[in-house]
Amino acid sequence: MIAIARERRSRPNLEYRVADLFEVDDEGFDLVYSHTVLHHPPDYRAGLEQLKSLVRPGGTVALIDNVCDFYPTPPRRVYTWGAIRGFPAEIRRVGLRHAWFELRFWHSKPWLEHLLSDRYLSRAQFREIYDTVFPGAEYDDLGFALAMRWKDERGG
């Protein structure tokens, strides 16, 4: 994804990086963006605190992470049925060949093992934890995930 972003959205004042959250040593960033990865660190709150520490005064944190109100790890059938239900729409969106590739990927053993190792917060847990780390944050419910925006008001 980073290679695609570099190719399609390259800008002189923009740098794309892939790094372990706890190993980033930098003077800070104007924008820290994370998409569906923050449920992976073993200590959720520590991951959020580290992410917050990477934002310069006046900077913004924008993130999206999966949530599930029924169980921390959805059962396998949730993923496989969802992929099958979405298959006709994917055919219309990207064509049969690409949709078939996606369907096979969504049902592949490595991908399902990855999904079944995930642990999600409920919406209430998400807001409770994020509100303590990012006071005044704004949220959007995306169905499968919550999006959060927070601006560091120090000096900004």
Coordinates of C-alpha atoms in Angstrom, one line a residue:
M1 CA 0.0 0.0 0.0
I2 CA 2.8 2.4 0.8
A3 CA 4.3 1.8 -2.7
I4 CA 1.0 2.6 -4.3
A5 CA 0.6 5.7 -2.2
R6 CA 4.1 6.9 -3.1
E7 CA 3.3 6.3 -6.8
R8 CA -0.1 7.8 -6.9
R9 CA 0.0 10.5 -4.2
S10 CA 3.6 11.6 -4.2
R11 CA 4.2 15.2 -3.0
P12 CA 7.5 17.1 -2.3
N13 CA 6.6 17.8 1.3
L14 CA 5.1 14.3 2.0
E15 CA 7.0 11.2 3.3
Y16 CA 5.5 7.8 3.6
R17 CA 7.0 5.5 6.3
V18 CA 6.4 2.0 7.5
A19 CA 7.8 1.4 11.0
D20 CA 7.1 -0.3 14.3
L21 CA 5.1 2.2 16.4
F22 CA 7.4 1.7 19.4
E23 CA 10.6 2.2 17.4
V24 CA 9.8 5.5 15.7
D25 CA 12.4 8.0 16.8
D26 CA 11.6 11.4 15.3
E27 CA 11.0 15.0 16.0
G28 CA 7.3 14.5 15.5
F29 CA 4.8 14.6 12.7
D30 CA 2.1 17.1 11.7
L31 CA -0.2 14.2 10.9
V32 CA -0.2 10.7 12.3
Y33 CA -2.6 8.4 10.4
S34 CA -3.4 4.8 11.2
H35 CA -5.9 2.5 9.5
T36 CA -7.0 -0.7 11.1
V37 CA -3.8 -1.6 12.9
L38 CA -4.0 -0.3 16.4
H39 CA -5.7 -3.4 17.7
H40 CA -2.4 -5.3 17.2
P41 CA 0.0 -3.9 19.8
P42 CA -0.1 -6.1 23.0
D43 CA -0.8 -3.0 25.2
Y44 CA -3.5 -1.1 23.5
R45 CA -3.3 2.0 25.7
A46 CA 0.5 2.1 25.5
G47 CA 0.2 2.1 21.7
L48 CA -2.2 5.0 21.8
E49 CA 0.1 7.0 24.1
Q50 CA 3.0 6.4 21.9
L51 CA 1.0 7.4 18.8
K52 CA 0.0 10.6 20.6
S53 CA 3.6 11.4 21.5
L54 CA 4.6 11.4 17.8
V55 CA 2.3 14.4 17.1
R56 CA 3.9 17.9 17.0
P57 CA 2.0 20.7 18.7
G58 CA -0.8 21.8 16.5
G59 CA -0.7 18.4 14.7
T60 CA -3.5 15.9 14.2
V61 CA -4.1 12.2 14.9
A62 CA -6.5 10.6 12.5
L63 CA -7.2 6.9 12.8
I64 CA -9.6 4.1 12.0
D65 CA -9.8 0.9 13.9
N66 CA -12.0 -2.1 13.8
V67 CA -14.6 -2.5 16.6
C68 CA -17.0 -5.4 17.4
D69 CA -19.8 -5.1 20.0
F70 CA -20.6 -8.8 20.1
Y71 CA -17.2 -10.5 20.8
P72 CA -13.5 -9.5 20.8
T73 CA -12.8 -11.9 17.9
P74 CA -15.6 -12.5 15.4
P75 CA -16.1 -16.1 14.3
R76 CA -14.7 -17.3 11.0
R77 CA -18.2 -17.4 9.4
V78 CA -18.6 -13.6 9.9
Y79 CA -15.7 -13.0 7.5
T80 CA -16.4 -15.7 5.0
W81 CA -20.2 -14.9 4.7
G82 CA -19.4 -11.2 4.5
A83 CA -17.0 -11.9 1.6
I84 CA -19.6 -14.0 -0.2
R85 CA -22.4 -11.5 0.4
G86 CA -20.2 -8.7 -1.0
F87 CA -19.1 -10.7 -4.0
P88 CA -21.8 -9.4 -6.5
A89 CA -21.0 -5.8 -5.6
E90 CA -17.3 -6.4 -6.0
I91 CA -18.0 -7.9 -9.5
R92 CA -19.8 -4.7 -10.4
R93 CA -17.0 -2.6 -8.9
V94 CA -13.9 -4.2 -10.2
G95 CA -15.0 -6.9 -12.6
L96 CA -15.2 -10.7 -12.3
R97 CA -11.5 -11.5 -12.6
H98 CA -10.5 -9.1 -9.8
A99 CA -13.5 -9.9 -7.6
W100 CA -12.7 -13.6 -7.9
F101 CA -9.1 -12.9 -6.8
E102 CA -10.4 -10.9 -3.8
L103 CA -12.8 -13.6 -2.8
R104 CA -10.1 -16.3 -2.9
F105 CA -7.9 -14.0 -0.8
W106 CA -10.6 -13.3 1.8
H107 CA -11.0 -17.1 2.2
S108 CA -7.3 -18.0 2.2
K109 CA -5.9 -19.7 5.3
P110 CA -3.3 -17.1 6.1
W111 CA -5.8 -14.2 5.9
L112 CA -8.4 -16.0 8.0
E113 CA -5.7 -17.0 10.6
H114 CA -4.7 -13.4 10.8
L115 CA -8.3 -12.2 11.3
L116 CA -9.0 -14.8 13.9
S117 CA -6.0 -13.7 15.9
D118 CA -7.4 -10.1 16.1
R119 CA -8.9 -8.7 19.3
Y120 CA -11.3 -5.8 18.9
L121 CA -12.7 -3.4 21.3
S122 CA -16.4 -2.7 21.5
R123 CA -17.6 0.8 20.6
A124 CA -18.0 1.7 24.3
Q125 CA -14.5 0.4 25.1
F126 CA -13.0 2.2 22.2
R127 CA -14.5 5.6 23.2
E128 CA -13.6 5.0 26.9
I129 CA -9.9 4.3 26.1
Y130 CA -9.5 6.9 23.4
D131 CA -11.2 9.6 25.4
T132 CA -8.7 9.2 28.2
V133 CA -5.7 9.4 25.8
F134 CA -7.2 11.9 23.3
P135 CA -9.5 14.3 25.3
G136 CA -11.9 16.2 23.1
A137 CA -11.6 13.7 20.2
E138 CA -14.3 13.5 17.5
Y139 CA -15.6 10.2 16.3
D140 CA -17.4 8.8 13.2
D141 CA -19.0 5.3 13.2
L142 CA -18.2 3.5 10.0
G143 CA -20.1 0.3 10.9
F144 CA -17.1 -2.1 11.1
A145 CA -14.9 0.5 12.6
L146 CA -14.7 3.8 14.5
A147 CA -12.8 6.8 13.1
M148 CA -11.2 9.3 15.5
R149 CA -9.8 12.8 14.9
W150 CA -7.9 14.7 17.5
K151 CA -5.8 17.9 17.3
D152 CA -3.0 18.6 19.7
E153 CA -3.9 22.1 20.7
R154 CA -0.4 22.8 22.3
G155 CA 1.0 25.8 20.5
G156 CA -1.2 25.2 17.4

